[in-house]
PDB file of C-alpha atoms in Angstrom:
ATOM      1  CA  MET A  23      -9.690  13.552 -16.302  1.00  0.00           C
ATOM      2  CA  THR A  24      -9.900  12.529 -12.662  1.00  0.00           C
ATOM      3  CA  SER A  25     -10.704   9.097 -11.227  1.00  0.00           C
ATOM      4  CA  THR A  26     -12.266   8.987  -7.753  1.00  0.00           C
ATOM      5  CA  PRO A  27      -9.964   6.669  -5.715  1.00  0.00           C
ATOM      6  CA  LEU A  28     -12.560   4.482  -3.988  1.00  0.00           C
ATOM      7  CA  PHE A  29      -9.829   2.331  -2.393  1.00  0.00           C
ATOM      8  CA  ARG A  30      -8.850   5.312  -0.265  1.00  0.00           C
ATOM      9  CA  ASP A  31     -12.210   5.390   1.514  1.00  0.00           C
ATOM     10  CA  ASP A  32     -12.687   1.615   1.670  1.00  0.00           C
ATOM     11  CA  ALA A  33      -9.764  -0.723   1.056  1.00  0.00           C
ATOM     12  CA  TYR A  34     -12.173  -3.673   1.286  1.00  0.00           C
ATOM     13  CA  GLN A  35     -14.356  -2.626  -1.656  1.00  0.00           C
ATOM     14  CA  ALA A  36     -13.653  -5.296  -4.278  1.00  0.00           C
ATOM     15  CA  ASP A  37     -15.922  -4.120  -7.099  1.00  0.00           C
ATOM     16  CA  CYS A  38     -17.747  -1.025  -8.302  1.00  0.00           C
ATOM     17  CA  GLU A  39     -19.772   0.446 -11.122  1.00  0.00           C
ATOM     18  CA  ALA A  40     -18.025   3.159 -13.138  1.00  0.00           C
ATOM     19  CA  ARG A  41     -18.061   4.954 -16.480  1.00  0.00           C
ATOM     20  CA  VAL A  42     -15.247   5.032 -19.031  1.00  0.00           C
ATOM     21  CA  ILE A  43     -14.132   8.648 -19.464  1.00  0.00           C
ATOM     22  CA  GLY A  44     -10.946   8.163 -21.486  1.00  0.00           C
ATOM     23  CA  LEU A  45      -8.701   5.809 -23.447  1.00  0.00           C
ATOM     24  CA  THR A  46      -4.961   6.320 -23.736  1.00  0.00           C
ATOM     25  CA  PRO A  47      -3.035   5.930 -27.028  1.00  0.00           C
ATOM     26  CA  GLU A  48      -1.340   2.869 -25.488  1.00  0.00           C
ATOM     27  CA  GLY A  49      -4.664   1.135 -24.800  1.00  0.00           C
ATOM     28  CA  GLY A  50      -5.195   2.099 -21.167  1.00  0.00           C
ATOM     29  CA  ILE A  51      -8.694   2.684 -19.772  1.00  0.00           C
ATOM     30  CA  ILE A  52      -9.628   5.629 -17.540  1.00  0.00           C
ATOM     31  CA  CYS A  53     -12.839   5.481 -15.506  1.00  0.00           C
ATOM     32  CA  ASP A  54     -14.518   8.153 -13.398  1.00  0.00           C
ATOM     33  CA  ALA A  55     -13.966   5.983 -10.284  1.00  0.00           C
ATOM     34  CA  SER A  56     -11.551   3.177  -9.416  1.00  0.00           C
ATOM     35  CA  VAL A  57     -11.294   0.361  -6.899  1.00  0.00           C
ATOM     36  CA  PHE A  58      -7.944  -0.469  -8.547  1.00  0.00           C
ATOM     37  CA  TYR A  59      -4.975   0.920  -6.606  1.00  0.00           C
ATOM     38  CA  PRO A  60      -2.394   2.403  -9.014  1.00  0.00           C
ATOM     39  CA  THR A  61       1.276   1.496  -8.598  1.00  0.00           C
ATOM     40  CA  GLY A  62       2.931   3.871  -6.145  1.00  0.00           C
ATOM     41  CA  GLY A  63       4.624   4.156  -2.764  1.00  0.00           C
ATOM     42  CA  GLY A  64       6.241   0.745  -3.208  1.00  0.00           C
ATOM     43  CA  GLN A  65       2.845  -0.958  -3.596  1.00  0.00           C
ATOM     44  CA  PRO A  66       2.017  -2.686  -6.908  1.00  0.00           C
ATOM     45  CA  GLY A  67      -1.060  -1.766  -8.898  1.00  0.00           C
ATOM     46  CA  ASP A  68      -4.102  -3.994  -8.573  1.00  0.00           C
ATOM     47  CA  SER A  69      -5.175  -6.529 -11.167  1.00  0.00           C
ATOM     48  CA  GLY A  70      -8.621  -7.910 -11.913  1.00  0.00           C
ATOM     49  CA  ARG A  71     -11.337  -7.649 -14.516  1.00  0.00           C
ATOM     50  CA  LEU A  72     -13.484  -5.086 -16.299  1.00  0.00           C
ATOM     51  CA  GLU A  73     -16.952  -6.139 -17.498  1.00  0.00           C
ATOM     52  CA  TRP A  74     -19.603  -4.350 -19.539  1.00  0.00           C
ATOM     53  CA  ASP A  75     -22.646  -5.198 -21.598  1.00  0.00           C
ATOM     54  CA  GLY A  76     -21.295  -7.357 -24.394  1.00  0.00           C
ATOM     55  CA  GLY A  77     -17.660  -7.487 -23.317  1.00  0.00           C
ATOM     56  CA  ALA A  78     -15.008  -8.069 -20.664  1.00  0.00           C
ATOM     57  CA  ILE A  79     -11.264  -7.632 -20.350  1.00  0.00           C
ATOM     58  CA  ALA A  80      -8.590  -8.736 -17.876  1.00  0.00           C
ATOM     59  CA  ILE A  81      -6.723  -5.897 -16.144  1.00  0.00           C
ATOM     60  CA  ALA A  82      -3.037  -6.581 -15.493  1.00  0.00           C
ATOM     61  CA  THR A  83      -2.296  -3.526 -13.348  1.00  0.00           C
ATOM     62  CA  ALA A  84      -3.166   0.114 -12.766  1.00  0.00           C
ATOM     63  CA  ILE A  85      -0.935   3.185 -12.945  1.00  0.00           C
ATOM     64  CA  LYS A  86      -1.224   6.874 -12.197  1.00  0.00           C
ATOM     65  CA  GLY A  87      -1.986   9.255 -15.046  1.00  0.00           C
ATOM     66  CA  ASP A  88      -2.103  13.027 -15.225  1.00  0.00           C
ATOM     67  CA  ALA A  89      -4.415  15.187 -13.108  1.00  0.00           C
ATOM     68  CA  GLY A  90      -5.555  12.400 -10.807  1.00  0.00           C
ATOM     69  CA  ALA A  91      -6.412   9.887 -13.525  1.00  0.00           C
ATOM     70  CA  ILE A  92      -6.040   6.170 -12.756  1.00  0.00           C
ATOM     71  CA  ILE A  93      -5.216   4.160 -15.876  1.00  0.00           C
ATOM     72  CA  LEU A  94      -6.236   0.504 -16.027  1.00  0.00           C
ATOM     73  CA  ILE A  95      -3.811  -1.524 -18.137  1.00  0.00           C
ATOM     74  CA  PRO A  96      -5.345  -4.499 -20.007  1.00  0.00           C
ATOM     75  CA  ALA A  97      -3.539  -7.822 -19.802  1.00  0.00           C
ATOM     76  CA  ALA A  98      -3.895  -8.279 -23.591  1.00  0.00           C
ATOM     77  CA  PRO A  99      -4.734  -5.957 -26.514  1.00  0.00           C
ATOM     78  CA  ASP A 100      -8.415  -6.938 -26.666  1.00  0.00           C
ATOM     79  CA  SER A 101     -11.353  -4.757 -27.686  1.00  0.00           C
ATOM     80  CA  LEU A 102     -11.771  -1.823 -25.307  1.00  0.00           C
ATOM     81  CA  PRO A 103     -15.044  -0.418 -23.996  1.00  0.00           C
ATOM     82  CA  PRO A 104     -15.879   2.874 -25.787  1.00  0.00           C
ATOM     83  CA  ILE A 105     -15.849   6.163 -23.883  1.00  0.00           C
ATOM     84  CA  GLY A 106     -19.141   6.548 -22.036  1.00  0.00           C
ATOM     85  CA  THR A 107     -19.597   2.807 -21.409  1.00  0.00           C
ATOM     86  CA  ARG A 108     -20.852   1.749 -17.982  1.00  0.00           C
ATOM     87  CA  VAL A 109     -18.525  -0.928 -16.631  1.00  0.00           C
ATOM     88  CA  THR A 110     -18.115  -3.101 -13.555  1.00  0.00           C
ATOM     89  CA  GLN A 111     -14.655  -3.240 -12.016  1.00  0.00           C
ATOM     90  CA  ARG A 112     -13.740  -6.442 -10.150  1.00  0.00           C
ATOM     91  CA  LEU A 113     -10.491  -6.756  -8.203  1.00  0.00           C
ATOM     92  CA  ASP A 114      -8.345  -9.826  -7.854  1.00  0.00           C
ATOM     93  CA  TRP A 115      -9.219  -9.624  -4.156  1.00  0.00           C
ATOM     94  CA  THR A 116      -6.843 -12.359  -2.994  1.00  0.00           C
ATOM     95  CA  LEU A 117      -3.886 -10.445  -4.427  1.00  0.00           C
ATOM     96  CA  ARG A 118      -5.065  -7.065  -3.073  1.00  0.00           C
ATOM     97  CA  HIS A 119      -5.596  -8.458   0.413  1.00  0.00           C
ATOM     98  CA  ARG A 120      -2.097  -9.935   0.472  1.00  0.00           C
ATOM     99  CA  HIS A 121      -0.691  -6.526  -0.507  1.00  0.00           C
ATOM    100  CA  MET A 122      -2.685  -4.999   2.372  1.00  0.00           C
ATOM    101  CA  ARG A 123      -1.290  -7.527   4.846  1.00  0.00           C
ATOM    102  CA  VAL A 124       2.316  -7.038   3.703  1.00  0.00           C
ATOM    103  CA  HIS A 125       1.988  -3.237   3.621  1.00  0.00           C
ATOM    104  CA  THR A 126       0.624  -3.062   7.173  1.00  0.00           C
ATOM    105  CA  ALA A 127       3.314  -5.466   8.390  1.00  0.00           C
ATOM    106  CA  LEU A 128       5.993  -3.152   6.958  1.00  0.00           C
ATOM    107  CA  HIS A 129       4.567  -0.244   8.950  1.00  0.00           C
ATOM    108  CA  LEU A 130       5.010  -2.361  12.079  1.00  0.00           C
ATOM    109  CA  LEU A 131       8.546  -3.322  11.016  1.00  0.00           C
ATOM    110  CA  SER A 132       9.376   0.390  10.991  1.00  0.00           C
ATOM    111  CA  VAL A 133       8.140   0.508  14.593  1.00  0.00           C
ATOM    112  CA  VAL A 134      10.287  -2.405  15.752  1.00  0.00           C
ATOM    113  CA  ILE A 135      13.333  -1.063  13.881  1.00  0.00           C
ATOM    114  CA  ALA A 136      13.083   2.605  14.785  1.00  0.00           C
ATOM    115  CA  LEU A 137      15.516   3.910  12.168  1.00  0.00           C
ATOM    116  CA  PRO A 138      15.030   6.144   9.100  1.00  0.00           C
ATOM    117  CA  VAL A 139      13.706   4.266   6.056  1.00  0.00           C
ATOM    118  CA  SER A 140      15.482   4.772   2.721  1.00  0.00           C
ATOM    119  CA  GLY A 141      13.293   2.573   0.520  1.00  0.00           C
ATOM    120  CA  GLY A 142      10.753  -0.190   0.409  1.00  0.00           C
ATOM    121  CA  SER A 143       8.786  -2.595  -1.739  1.00  0.00           C
ATOM    122  CA  ILE A 144       5.566  -4.596  -1.315  1.00  0.00           C
ATOM    123  CA  GLY A 145       4.765  -7.955  -2.886  1.00  0.00           C
ATOM    124  CA  SER A 146       2.065 -10.576  -2.497  1.00  0.00           C
ATOM    125  CA  ASP A 147       4.188 -12.898  -0.342  1.00  0.00           C
ATOM    126  CA  LYS A 148       6.874 -10.640   1.056  1.00  0.00           C
ATOM    127  CA  GLY A 149       7.991  -7.050   1.436  1.00  0.00           C
ATOM    128  CA  ARG A 150      11.123  -5.198   2.406  1.00  0.00           C
ATOM    129  CA  LEU A 151      12.323  -1.964   3.920  1.00  0.00           C
ATOM    130  CA  ASP A 152      15.761  -0.408   3.544  1.00  0.00           C
ATOM    131  CA  PHE A 153      16.997   1.206   6.747  1.00  0.00           C
ATOM    132  CA  ASP A 154      19.730   3.710   7.512  1.00  0.00           C
ATOM    133  CA  MET A 155      21.562   1.042   9.508  1.00  0.00           C
ATOM    134  CA  ALA A 156      25.349   0.859   9.619  1.00  0.00           C
ATOM    135  CA  GLU A 157      25.560  -2.488  11.445  1.00  0.00           C
ATOM    136  CA  PRO A 158      23.243  -5.506  11.232  1.00  0.00           C
ATOM    137  CA  PRO A 159      20.944  -6.094  14.215  1.00  0.00           C
ATOM    138  CA  GLU A 160      22.442  -8.305  16.908  1.00  0.00           C
ATOM    139  CA  ASP A 161      19.310 -10.408  17.414  1.00  0.00           C
ATOM    140  CA  LYS A 162      17.210 -11.052  14.305  1.00  0.00           C
ATOM    141  CA  GLN A 163      14.907 -13.438  16.176  1.00  0.00           C
ATOM    142  CA  ALA A 164      14.095 -10.745  18.737  1.00  0.00           C
ATOM    143  CA  ILE A 165      12.935  -8.431  15.911  1.00  0.00           C
ATOM    144  CA  GLU A 166      10.714 -11.172  14.486  1.00  0.00           C
ATOM    145  CA  ASP A 167       9.260 -11.894  17.938  1.00  0.00           C
ATOM    146  CA  GLN A 168       8.515  -8.210  18.597  1.00  0.00           C
ATOM    147  CA  LEU A 169       6.893  -7.885  15.178  1.00  0.00           C
ATOM    148  CA  ASN A 170       4.603 -10.859  15.726  1.00  0.00           C
ATOM    149  CA  ALA A 171       3.759  -9.639  19.219  1.00  0.00           C
ATOM    150  CA  LEU A 172       2.547  -6.335  17.742  1.00  0.00           C
ATOM    151  CA  ILE A 173       0.506  -8.181  15.120  1.00  0.00           C
ATOM    152  CA  GLU A 174      -1.109 -10.381  17.781  1.00  0.00           C
ATOM    153  CA  ARG A 175      -2.217  -7.330  19.793  1.00  0.00           C
ATOM    154  CA  ASP A 176      -5.016  -6.931  17.216  1.00  0.00           C
ATOM    155  CA  LEU A 177      -4.492  -3.164  16.999  1.00  0.00           C
ATOM    156  CA  THR A 178      -6.899  -1.107  14.924  1.00  0.00           C
ATOM    157  CA  VAL A 179      -5.621   0.503  11.736  1.00  0.00           C
ATOM    158  CA  SER A 180      -7.285   3.827  10.962  1.00  0.00           C
ATOM    159  CA  GLU A 181      -6.598   7.033   9.081  1.00  0.00           C
ATOM    160  CA  ASP A 182      -6.612  10.762   9.596  1.00  0.00           C
ATOM    161  CA  TRP A 183      -5.836  13.773   7.444  1.00  0.00           C
ATOM    162  CA  ILE A 184      -3.636  16.771   8.154  1.00  0.00           C
ATOM    163  CA  THR A 185      -2.743  19.830   6.127  1.00  0.00           C
ATOM    164  CA  ASP A 186       0.489  20.102   4.154  1.00  0.00           C
ATOM    165  CA  GLU A 187       1.535  22.862   6.544  1.00  0.00           C
ATOM    166  CA  ALA A 188       0.962  20.687   9.611  1.00  0.00           C
ATOM    167  CA  LEU A 189       3.088  17.909   8.126  1.00  0.00           C
ATOM    168  CA  LEU A 190       5.917  20.303   7.297  1.00  0.00           C
ATOM    169  CA  ALA A 191       5.732  21.589  10.871  1.00  0.00           C
ATOM    170  CA  ASP A 192       6.145  18.064  12.268  1.00  0.00           C
ATOM    171  CA  PRO A 193       8.800  16.298  10.150  1.00  0.00           C
ATOM    172  CA  SER A 194       9.062  13.496  12.741  1.00  0.00           C
ATOM    173  CA  LEU A 195       5.953  11.949  11.150  1.00  0.00           C
ATOM    174  CA  VAL A 196       7.913  11.188   7.972  1.00  0.00           C
ATOM    175  CA  LYS A 197      10.028   8.029   8.264  1.00  0.00           C
ATOM    176  CA  THR A 198      11.202   7.870   4.652  1.00  0.00           C
ATOM    177  CA  MET A 199      14.467   9.621   3.871  1.00  0.00           C
ATOM    178  CA  SER A 200      14.323   9.704   0.085  1.00  0.00           C
ATOM    179  CA  VAL A 201      10.641  10.207  -0.701  1.00  0.00           C
ATOM    180  CA  MET A 202       8.344  12.859   0.732  1.00  0.00           C
ATOM    181  CA  PRO A 203       4.629  12.022   1.047  1.00  0.00           C
ATOM    182  CA  PRO A 204       2.428  13.291  -1.802  1.00  0.00           C
ATOM    183  CA  MET A 205       1.726  16.938  -1.075  1.00  0.00           C
ATOM    184  CA  GLY A 206       0.239  19.805  -3.020  1.00  0.00           C
ATOM    185  CA  GLN A 207      -3.422  18.838  -2.630  1.00  0.00           C
ATOM    186  CA  GLY A 208      -3.725  20.776   0.621  1.00  0.00           C
ATOM    187  CA  ARG A 209      -3.921  17.722   2.868  1.00  0.00           C
ATOM    188  CA  VAL A 210      -2.017  14.494   3.537  1.00  0.00           C
ATOM    189  CA  ARG A 211      -3.405  11.129   4.661  1.00  0.00           C
ATOM    190  CA  LEU A 212      -1.986   9.631   7.854  1.00  0.00           C
ATOM    191  CA  VAL A 213      -2.251   5.943   8.727  1.00  0.00           C
ATOM    192  CA  ARG A 214      -2.515   5.213  12.459  1.00  0.00           C
ATOM    193  CA  ILE A 215      -1.913   1.817  14.072  1.00  0.00           C
ATOM    194  CA  GLY A 216      -3.445   1.529  17.511  1.00  0.00           C
ATOM    195  CA  ALA A 217      -5.437   4.212  19.284  1.00  0.00           C
ATOM    196  CA  GLY A 218      -4.972   6.317  22.395  1.00  0.00           C
ATOM    197  CA  GLU A 219      -2.435   4.774  24.753  1.00  0.00           C
ATOM    198  CA  ASP A 220      -2.185   1.762  22.427  1.00  0.00           C
ATOM    199  CA  GLN A 221      -1.049   3.821  19.423  1.00  0.00           C
ATOM    200  CA  VAL A 222       2.230   2.454  18.089  1.00  0.00           C
ATOM    201  CA  ASP A 223       2.564   4.181  14.720  1.00  0.00           C
ATOM    202  CA  LEU A 224       1.400   7.237  12.793  1.00  0.00           C
ATOM    203  CA  GLN A 225       2.848   8.105   9.397  1.00  0.00           C
ATOM    204  CA  PRO A 226       1.815   9.511   5.991  1.00  0.00           C
ATOM    205  CA  CYS A 227       0.793   6.816   3.515  1.00  0.00           C
ATOM    206  CA  GLY A 228      -1.485   6.556   0.495  1.00  0.00           C
ATOM    207  CA  GLY A 229      -1.586   2.751   0.274  1.00  0.00           C
ATOM    208  CA  THR A 230      -4.120   0.145   1.353  1.00  0.00           C
ATOM    209  CA  HIS A 231      -4.014  -1.583   4.744  1.00  0.00           C
ATOM    210  CA  VAL A 232      -5.903  -4.168   6.763  1.00  0.00           C
ATOM    211  CA  ALA A 233      -8.351  -2.936   9.410  1.00  0.00           C
ATOM    212  CA  ARG A 234      -6.712  -4.766  12.331  1.00  0.00           C
ATOM    213  CA  THR A 235      -3.162  -6.038  12.752  1.00  0.00           C
ATOM    214  CA  SER A 236      -4.301  -9.597  13.563  1.00  0.00           C
ATOM    215  CA  GLU A 237      -5.449  -9.865   9.943  1.00  0.00           C
ATOM    216  CA  ILE A 238      -1.790  -9.843   8.848  1.00  0.00           C
ATOM    217  CA  GLY A 239      -1.160 -13.279  10.359  1.00  0.00           C
ATOM    218  CA  ARG A 240       2.273 -14.408  11.481  1.00  0.00           C
ATOM    219  CA  VAL A 241       5.314 -13.171   9.600  1.00  0.00           C
ATOM    220  CA  ARG A 242       8.919 -14.263   9.525  1.00  0.00           C
ATOM    221  CA  LEU A 243      12.033 -12.277   8.765  1.00  0.00           C
ATOM    222  CA  GLY A 244      14.070 -13.219   5.736  1.00  0.00           C
ATOM    223  CA  LYS A 245      17.445 -11.888   4.688  1.00  0.00           C
ATOM    224  CA  ILE A 246      19.051  -8.813   6.187  1.00  0.00           C
ATOM    225  CA  GLU A 247      21.336  -7.630   3.396  1.00  0.00           C
ATOM    226  CA  LYS A 248      23.951  -4.919   3.247  1.00  0.00           C
ATOM    227  CA  LYS A 249      23.059  -2.486   0.448  1.00  0.00           C
ATOM    228  CA  GLY A 250      25.647   0.218   0.995  1.00  0.00           C
ATOM    229  CA  ARG A 251      27.787   1.637   3.775  1.00  0.00           C
ATOM    230  CA  GLN A 252      24.799   2.889   5.773  1.00  0.00           C
ATOM    231  CA  ASN A 253      22.032   0.748   4.319  1.00  0.00           C
ATOM    232  CA  ARG A 254      20.530  -2.599   5.361  1.00  0.00           C
ATOM    233  CA  ARG A 255      17.634  -4.274   3.548  1.00  0.00           C
ATOM    234  CA  VAL A 256      15.261  -6.191   5.829  1.00  0.00           C
ATOM    235  CA  THR A 257      12.803  -8.600   4.191  1.00  0.00           C
ATOM    236  CA  LEU A 258       9.709 -10.077   5.807  1.00  0.00           C
ATOM    237  CA  HIS A 259       7.504 -12.931   4.566  1.00  0.00           C
ATOM    238  CA  LEU A 260       3.895 -13.813   5.229  1.00  0.00           C
ATOM    239  CA  ASP A 261       4.074 -17.125   7.058  1.00  0.00           C
TER     240      ASP A 261
END
């Protein structure tokens, strides 16, 4: 069972019509298409609501299943729509958009701190990246200022696709040390920030992002914590 990931083509689509094609033994719902992003790549799964003729259910999150399935996890063990039911999916758009803002801001953080990334996490108010950084940065305020300057440039955020082979031939595109981008489908999605001479970042990513950096709004840096001999955790907050 495969769910068409509508969020990949349009991160701003907040609802859709779909058909239930499967139910898991644990009470998860699989539809033939999904605006719900499933947990992965440090980004939480979306929440929202599923509605159908004669019923509705709150969705707490979404996760990845086998063979491209996206499983919607109900917030409570209520009655589920039977297989074959036509449903309307509605995102908690406020939460999704905050994830998009934080996720895009983290891409820019990896531009300002041009070091290998060993981990990361996205939340609705803040996010963090772990860097291969032996010593803390000398000027935290300068990093915050550079980050906000990039955001204020109102750069476009777009995507492209390359083959698995092309990515393997250019390992400089991959900033993460511990996790390789999802491969095996023949092609990999790249997220580009800026265009032409204004391009500041290009890296593989399957998450959702805002269309322009100005949409992020101002951010501020939080703690910079030591998480090992060669590891520093840098947290940013939506202001």
